[in-house]
Short mmCIF file of N, CA and C in Angstrom, two decimals:
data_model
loop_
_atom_site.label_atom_id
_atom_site.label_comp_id
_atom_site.label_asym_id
_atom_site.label_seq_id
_atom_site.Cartn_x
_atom_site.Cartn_y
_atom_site.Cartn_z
N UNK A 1 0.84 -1.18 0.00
CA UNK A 1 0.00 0.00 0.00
C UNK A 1 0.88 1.24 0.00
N UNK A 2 0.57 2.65 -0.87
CA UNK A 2 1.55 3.39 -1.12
C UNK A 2 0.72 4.80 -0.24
N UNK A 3 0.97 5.54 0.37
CA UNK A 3 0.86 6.10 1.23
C UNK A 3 0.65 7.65 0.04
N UNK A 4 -0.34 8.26 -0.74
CA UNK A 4 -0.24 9.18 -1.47
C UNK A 4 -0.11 10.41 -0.96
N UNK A 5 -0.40 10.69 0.34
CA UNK A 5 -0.44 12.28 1.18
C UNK A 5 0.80 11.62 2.44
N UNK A 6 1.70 11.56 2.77
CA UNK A 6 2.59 11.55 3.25
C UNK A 6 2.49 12.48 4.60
N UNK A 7 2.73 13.64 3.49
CA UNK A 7 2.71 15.22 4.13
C UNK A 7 1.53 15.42 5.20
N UNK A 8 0.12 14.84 4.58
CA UNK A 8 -1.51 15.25 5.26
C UNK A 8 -1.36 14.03 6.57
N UNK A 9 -0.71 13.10 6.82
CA UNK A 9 -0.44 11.96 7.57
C UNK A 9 0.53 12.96 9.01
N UNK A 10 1.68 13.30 8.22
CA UNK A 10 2.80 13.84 9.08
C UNK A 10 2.42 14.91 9.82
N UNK A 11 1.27 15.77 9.04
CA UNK A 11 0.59 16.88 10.10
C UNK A 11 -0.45 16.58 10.77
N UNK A 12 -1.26 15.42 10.22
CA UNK A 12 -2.24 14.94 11.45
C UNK A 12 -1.26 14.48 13.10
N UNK A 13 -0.28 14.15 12.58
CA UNK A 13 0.65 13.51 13.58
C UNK A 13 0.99 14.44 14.54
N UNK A 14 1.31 15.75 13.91
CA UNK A 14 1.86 17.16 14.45
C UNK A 14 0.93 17.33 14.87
N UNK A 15 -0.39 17.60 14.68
CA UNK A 15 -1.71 18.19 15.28
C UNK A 15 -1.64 17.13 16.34
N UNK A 16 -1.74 16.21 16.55
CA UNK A 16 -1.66 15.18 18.02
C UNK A 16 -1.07 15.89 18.77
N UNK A 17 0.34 15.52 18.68
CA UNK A 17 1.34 15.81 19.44
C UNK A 17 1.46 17.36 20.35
N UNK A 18 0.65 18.02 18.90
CA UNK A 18 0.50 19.35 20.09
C UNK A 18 -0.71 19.27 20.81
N UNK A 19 -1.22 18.75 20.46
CA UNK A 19 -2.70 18.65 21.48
C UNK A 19 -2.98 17.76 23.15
N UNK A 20 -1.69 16.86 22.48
CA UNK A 20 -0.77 16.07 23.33
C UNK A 20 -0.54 16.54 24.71
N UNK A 21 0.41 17.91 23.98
CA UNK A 21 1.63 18.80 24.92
C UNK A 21 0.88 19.44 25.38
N UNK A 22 -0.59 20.36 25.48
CA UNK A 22 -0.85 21.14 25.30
C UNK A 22 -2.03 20.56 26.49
N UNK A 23 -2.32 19.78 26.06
CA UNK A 23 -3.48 18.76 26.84
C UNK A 23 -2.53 18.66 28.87
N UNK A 24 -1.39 18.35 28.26
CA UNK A 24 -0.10 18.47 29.49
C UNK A 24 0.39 19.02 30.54
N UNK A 25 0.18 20.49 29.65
CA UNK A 25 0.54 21.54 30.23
C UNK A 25 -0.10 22.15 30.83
N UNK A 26 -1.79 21.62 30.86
CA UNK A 26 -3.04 22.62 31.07
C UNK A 26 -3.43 21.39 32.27
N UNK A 27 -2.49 20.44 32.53
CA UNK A 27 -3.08 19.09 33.74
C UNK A 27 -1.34 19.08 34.05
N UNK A 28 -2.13 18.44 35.77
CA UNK A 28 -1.37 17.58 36.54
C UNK A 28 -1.65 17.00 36.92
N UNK A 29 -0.90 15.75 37.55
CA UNK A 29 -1.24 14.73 38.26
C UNK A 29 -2.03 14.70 39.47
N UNK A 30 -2.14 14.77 40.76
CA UNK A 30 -1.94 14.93 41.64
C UNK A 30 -1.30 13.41 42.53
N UNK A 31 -0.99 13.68 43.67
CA UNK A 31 -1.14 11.94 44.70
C UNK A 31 -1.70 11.25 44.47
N UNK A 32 -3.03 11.16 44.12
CA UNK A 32 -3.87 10.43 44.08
C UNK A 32 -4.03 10.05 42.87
N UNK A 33 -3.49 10.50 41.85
CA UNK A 33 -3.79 10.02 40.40
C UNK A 33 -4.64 10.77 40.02
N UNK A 34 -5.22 11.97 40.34
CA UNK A 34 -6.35 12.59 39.36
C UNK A 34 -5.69 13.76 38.90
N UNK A 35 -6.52 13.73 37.79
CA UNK A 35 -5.62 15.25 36.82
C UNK A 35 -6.78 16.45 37.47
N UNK A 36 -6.18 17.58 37.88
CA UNK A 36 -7.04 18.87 37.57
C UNK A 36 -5.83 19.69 37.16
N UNK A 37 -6.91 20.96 36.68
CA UNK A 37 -6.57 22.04 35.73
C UNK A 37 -5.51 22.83 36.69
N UNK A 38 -4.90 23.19 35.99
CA UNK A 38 -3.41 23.93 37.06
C UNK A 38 -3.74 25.54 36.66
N UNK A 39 -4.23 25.77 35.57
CA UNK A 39 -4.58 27.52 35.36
C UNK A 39 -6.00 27.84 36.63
N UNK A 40 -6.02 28.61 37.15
CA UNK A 40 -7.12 29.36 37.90
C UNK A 40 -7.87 28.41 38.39
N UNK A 41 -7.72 27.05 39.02
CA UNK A 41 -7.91 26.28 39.30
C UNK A 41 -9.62 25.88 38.95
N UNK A 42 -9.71 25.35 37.95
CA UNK A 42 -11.19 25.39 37.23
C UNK A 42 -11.28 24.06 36.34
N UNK A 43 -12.45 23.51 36.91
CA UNK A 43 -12.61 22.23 36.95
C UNK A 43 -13.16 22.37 35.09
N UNK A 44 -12.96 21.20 34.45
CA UNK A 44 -12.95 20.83 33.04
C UNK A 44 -13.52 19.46 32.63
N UNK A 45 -14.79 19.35 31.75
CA UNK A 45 -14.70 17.88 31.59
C UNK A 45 -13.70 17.18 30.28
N UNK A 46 -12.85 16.30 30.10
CA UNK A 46 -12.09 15.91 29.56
C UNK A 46 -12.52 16.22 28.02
N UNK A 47 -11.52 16.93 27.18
CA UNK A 47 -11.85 16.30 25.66
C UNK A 47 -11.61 15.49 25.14
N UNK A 48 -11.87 14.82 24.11
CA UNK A 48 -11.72 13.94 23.20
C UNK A 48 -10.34 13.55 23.02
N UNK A 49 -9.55 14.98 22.34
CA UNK A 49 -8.22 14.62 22.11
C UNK A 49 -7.47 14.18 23.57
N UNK A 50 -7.75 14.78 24.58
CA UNK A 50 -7.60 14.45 26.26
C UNK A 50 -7.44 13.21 26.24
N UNK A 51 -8.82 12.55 26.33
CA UNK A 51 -8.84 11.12 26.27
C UNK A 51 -8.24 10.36 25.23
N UNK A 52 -7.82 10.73 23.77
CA UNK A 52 -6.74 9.95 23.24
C UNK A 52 -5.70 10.13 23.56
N UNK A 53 -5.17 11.02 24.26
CA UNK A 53 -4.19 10.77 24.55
C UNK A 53 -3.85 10.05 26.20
N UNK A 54 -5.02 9.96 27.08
CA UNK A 54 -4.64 9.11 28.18
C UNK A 54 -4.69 7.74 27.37
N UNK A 55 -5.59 7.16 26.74
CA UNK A 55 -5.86 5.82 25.81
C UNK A 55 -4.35 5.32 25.42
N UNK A 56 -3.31 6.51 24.72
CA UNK A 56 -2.25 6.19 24.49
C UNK A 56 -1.15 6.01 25.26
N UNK A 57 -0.66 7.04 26.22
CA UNK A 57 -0.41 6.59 27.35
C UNK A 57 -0.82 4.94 28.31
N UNK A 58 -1.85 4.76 28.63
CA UNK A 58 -2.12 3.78 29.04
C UNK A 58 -1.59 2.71 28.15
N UNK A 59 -1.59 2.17 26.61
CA UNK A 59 -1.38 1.62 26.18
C UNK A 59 -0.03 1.24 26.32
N UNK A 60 0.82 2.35 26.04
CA UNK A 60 1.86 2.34 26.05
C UNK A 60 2.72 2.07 26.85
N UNK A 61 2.55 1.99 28.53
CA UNK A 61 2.46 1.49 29.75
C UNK A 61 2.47 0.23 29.87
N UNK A 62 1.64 -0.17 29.04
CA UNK A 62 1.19 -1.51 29.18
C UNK A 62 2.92 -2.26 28.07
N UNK A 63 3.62 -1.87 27.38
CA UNK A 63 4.21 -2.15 26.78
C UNK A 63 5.52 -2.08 27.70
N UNK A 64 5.46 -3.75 27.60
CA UNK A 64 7.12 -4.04 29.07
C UNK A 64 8.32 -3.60 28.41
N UNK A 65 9.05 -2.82 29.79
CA UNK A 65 10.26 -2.22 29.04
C UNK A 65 11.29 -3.03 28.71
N UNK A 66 11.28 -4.46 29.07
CA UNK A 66 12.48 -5.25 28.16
C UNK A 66 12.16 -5.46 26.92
N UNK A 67 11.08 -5.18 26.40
CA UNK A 67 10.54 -5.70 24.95
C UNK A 67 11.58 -4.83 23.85
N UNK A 68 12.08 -5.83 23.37
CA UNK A 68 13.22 -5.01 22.01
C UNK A 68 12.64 -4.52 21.04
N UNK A 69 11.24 -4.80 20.74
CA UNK A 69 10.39 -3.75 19.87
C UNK A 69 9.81 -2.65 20.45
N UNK A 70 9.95 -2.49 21.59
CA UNK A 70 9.13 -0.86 22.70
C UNK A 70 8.87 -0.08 21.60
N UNK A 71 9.86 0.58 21.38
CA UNK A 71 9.89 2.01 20.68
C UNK A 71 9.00 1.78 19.14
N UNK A 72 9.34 0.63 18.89
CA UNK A 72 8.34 0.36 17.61
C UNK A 72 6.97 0.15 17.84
N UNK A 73 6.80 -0.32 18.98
CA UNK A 73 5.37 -1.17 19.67
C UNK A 73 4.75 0.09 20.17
N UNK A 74 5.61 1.16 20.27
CA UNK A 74 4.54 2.97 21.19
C UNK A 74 4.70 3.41 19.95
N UNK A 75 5.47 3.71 18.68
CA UNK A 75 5.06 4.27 18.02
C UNK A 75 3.86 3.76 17.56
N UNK A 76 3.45 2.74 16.94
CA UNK A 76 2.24 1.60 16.56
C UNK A 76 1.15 2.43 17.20
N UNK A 77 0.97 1.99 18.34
CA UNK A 77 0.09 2.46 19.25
C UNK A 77 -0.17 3.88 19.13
N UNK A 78 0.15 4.84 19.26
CA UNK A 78 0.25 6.36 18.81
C UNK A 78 -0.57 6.38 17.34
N UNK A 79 -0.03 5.40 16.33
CA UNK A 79 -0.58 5.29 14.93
C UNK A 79 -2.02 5.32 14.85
N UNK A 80 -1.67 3.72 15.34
CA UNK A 80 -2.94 2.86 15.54
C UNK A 80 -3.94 4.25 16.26
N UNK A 81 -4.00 4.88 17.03
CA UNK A 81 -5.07 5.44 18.30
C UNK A 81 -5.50 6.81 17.26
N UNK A 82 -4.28 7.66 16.35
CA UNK A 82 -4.38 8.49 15.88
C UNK A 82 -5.20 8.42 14.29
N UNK A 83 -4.98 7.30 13.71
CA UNK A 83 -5.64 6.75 12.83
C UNK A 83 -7.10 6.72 13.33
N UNK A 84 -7.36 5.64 14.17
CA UNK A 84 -8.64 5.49 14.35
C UNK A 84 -9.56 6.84 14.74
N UNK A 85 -8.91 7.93 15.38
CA UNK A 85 -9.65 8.84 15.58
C UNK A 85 -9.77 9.32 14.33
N UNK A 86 -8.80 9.38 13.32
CA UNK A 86 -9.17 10.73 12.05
C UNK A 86 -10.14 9.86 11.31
N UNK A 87 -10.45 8.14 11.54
CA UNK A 87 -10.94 7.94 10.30
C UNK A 87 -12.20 6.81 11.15
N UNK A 88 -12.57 7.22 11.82
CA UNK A 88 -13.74 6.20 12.85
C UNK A 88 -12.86 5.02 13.39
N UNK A 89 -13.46 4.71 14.61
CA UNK A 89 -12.98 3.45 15.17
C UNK A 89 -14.14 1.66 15.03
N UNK A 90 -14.69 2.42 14.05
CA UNK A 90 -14.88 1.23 13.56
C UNK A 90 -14.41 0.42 12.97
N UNK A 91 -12.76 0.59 12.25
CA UNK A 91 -12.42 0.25 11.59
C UNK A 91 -11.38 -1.03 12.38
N UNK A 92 -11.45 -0.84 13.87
CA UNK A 92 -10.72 -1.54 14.61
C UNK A 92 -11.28 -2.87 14.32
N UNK A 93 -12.34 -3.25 14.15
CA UNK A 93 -13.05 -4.22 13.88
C UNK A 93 -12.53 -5.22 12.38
N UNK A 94 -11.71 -4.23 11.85
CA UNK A 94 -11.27 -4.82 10.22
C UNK A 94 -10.06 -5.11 9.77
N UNK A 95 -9.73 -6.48 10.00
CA UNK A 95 -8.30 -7.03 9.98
C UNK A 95 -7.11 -5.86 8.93
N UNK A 96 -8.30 -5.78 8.24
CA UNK A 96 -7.40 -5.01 7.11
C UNK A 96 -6.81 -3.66 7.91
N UNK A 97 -7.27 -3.11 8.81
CA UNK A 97 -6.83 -1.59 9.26
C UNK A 97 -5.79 -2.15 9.95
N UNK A 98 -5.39 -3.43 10.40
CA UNK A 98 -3.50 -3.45 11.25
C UNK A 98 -3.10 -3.66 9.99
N UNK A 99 -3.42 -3.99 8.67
CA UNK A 99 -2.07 -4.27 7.68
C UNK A 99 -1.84 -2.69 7.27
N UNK A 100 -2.57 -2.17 7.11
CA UNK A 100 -3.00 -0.68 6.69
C UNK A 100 -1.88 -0.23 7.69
N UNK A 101 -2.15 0.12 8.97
CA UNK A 101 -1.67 0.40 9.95
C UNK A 101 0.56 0.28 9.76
N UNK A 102 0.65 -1.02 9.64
CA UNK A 102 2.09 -2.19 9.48
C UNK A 102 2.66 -1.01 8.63
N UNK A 103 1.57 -0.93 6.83
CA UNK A 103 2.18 -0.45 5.64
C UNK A 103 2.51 0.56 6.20
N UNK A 104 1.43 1.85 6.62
CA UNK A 104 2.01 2.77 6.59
C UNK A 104 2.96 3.35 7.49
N UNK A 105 3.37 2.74 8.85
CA UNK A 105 4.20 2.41 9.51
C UNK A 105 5.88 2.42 9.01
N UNK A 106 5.64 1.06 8.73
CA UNK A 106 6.90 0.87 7.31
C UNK A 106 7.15 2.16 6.48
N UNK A 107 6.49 2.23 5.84
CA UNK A 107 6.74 3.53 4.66
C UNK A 107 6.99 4.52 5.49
N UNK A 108 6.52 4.87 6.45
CA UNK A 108 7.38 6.25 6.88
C UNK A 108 8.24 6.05 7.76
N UNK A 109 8.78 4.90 8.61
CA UNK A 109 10.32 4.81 8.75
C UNK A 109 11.13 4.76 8.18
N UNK A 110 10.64 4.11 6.42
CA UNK A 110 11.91 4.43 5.69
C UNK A 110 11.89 5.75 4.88
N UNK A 111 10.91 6.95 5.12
CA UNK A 111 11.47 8.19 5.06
C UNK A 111 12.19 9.14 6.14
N UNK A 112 13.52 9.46 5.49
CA UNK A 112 14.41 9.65 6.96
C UNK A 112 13.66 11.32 7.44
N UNK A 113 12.99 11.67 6.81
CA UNK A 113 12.42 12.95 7.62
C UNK A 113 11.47 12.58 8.82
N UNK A 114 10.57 11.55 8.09
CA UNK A 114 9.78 11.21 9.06
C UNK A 114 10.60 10.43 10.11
N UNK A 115 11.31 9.46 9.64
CA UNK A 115 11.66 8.57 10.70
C UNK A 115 12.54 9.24 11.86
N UNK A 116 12.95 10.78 11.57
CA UNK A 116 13.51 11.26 12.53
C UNK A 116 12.43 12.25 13.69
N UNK A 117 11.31 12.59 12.77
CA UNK A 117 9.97 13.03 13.76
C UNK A 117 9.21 11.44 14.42
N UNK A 118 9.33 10.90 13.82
CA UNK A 118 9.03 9.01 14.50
C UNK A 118 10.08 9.17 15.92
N UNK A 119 10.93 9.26 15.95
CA UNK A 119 12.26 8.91 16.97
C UNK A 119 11.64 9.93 17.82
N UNK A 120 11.33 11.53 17.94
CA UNK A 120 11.27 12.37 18.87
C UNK A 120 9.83 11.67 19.27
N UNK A 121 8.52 11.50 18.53
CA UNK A 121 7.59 11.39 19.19
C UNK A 121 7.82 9.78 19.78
N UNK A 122 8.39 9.03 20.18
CA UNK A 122 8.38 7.85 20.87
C UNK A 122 9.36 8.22 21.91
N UNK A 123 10.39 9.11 21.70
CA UNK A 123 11.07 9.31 22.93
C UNK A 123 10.04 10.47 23.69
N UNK A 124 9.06 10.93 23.48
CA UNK A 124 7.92 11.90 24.07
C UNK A 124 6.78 10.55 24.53
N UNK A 125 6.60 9.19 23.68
CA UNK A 125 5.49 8.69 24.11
C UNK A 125 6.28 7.81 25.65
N UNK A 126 7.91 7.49 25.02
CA UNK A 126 8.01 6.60 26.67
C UNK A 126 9.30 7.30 27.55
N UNK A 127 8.80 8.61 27.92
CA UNK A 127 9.34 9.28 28.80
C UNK A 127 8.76 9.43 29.96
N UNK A 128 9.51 9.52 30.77
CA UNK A 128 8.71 9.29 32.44
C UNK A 128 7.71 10.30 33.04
N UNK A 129 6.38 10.21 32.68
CA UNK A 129 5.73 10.57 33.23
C UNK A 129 6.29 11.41 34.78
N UNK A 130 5.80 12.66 35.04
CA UNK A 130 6.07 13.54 36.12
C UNK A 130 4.99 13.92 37.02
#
């Protein structure tokens, strides 16, 4: 499968990632594990992009750190979660969306632009939580 928008892929990716950071910066943890809002202290119900990105996190967690595919196995996951949101998650249901998933995977590690925005966002997906 040949990947024809490259570019429209690589900025959906960018649009995550800041929504990601941004989602981050506007939460903290607390002791107890619950996030509230750190600006003017004002309670928020979660968005969408919010919740994909705890979905990914969690996933990614779940991925043991001796595993010699990690960094391949959180990027996946990041894919996989970011895909399904731009294009319904119904598609989780359709063997064909992990080969889909594999191809386009593949194809943009072996573009070295991407594969060097691939490297920063996996060292951002398995960095230690604060």
């Amino acid at each position: 499968m040949k990947i024809e928008s490259t570019g429209q892929l690589a900025s959906i990716i960018r649009s995550q990632i800041d929504s990601m950071r941004k989602a981050s910066k506007a939460t903290h943890t607390t002791a107890h594990g619950v996030k509230k809002e750190v600006a003017k202290g004002k309670k928020t119900s979660p968005t969408k992009k919010e919740d994909l990105g705890d979905l990914i996190v969690k996933r990614v967690a779940g991925i043991p750190q001796e595993d010699p595919q990690r960094r391949k196995k959180a990027f996946r996951v990041f894919l996989e979660s970011v895909l399904l949101d731009e294009l319904g998650e119904r598609l989780i249901a359709d063997p064909r969306f992990f080969k889909m998933v594999e191809d386009i995977q593949n194809q943009m590690q072996a573009d070295p632009e991407l594969a060097t925005m691939i490297e920063k966002v996996t060292d951002m997906l398995l960095a230690p939580s604060v």
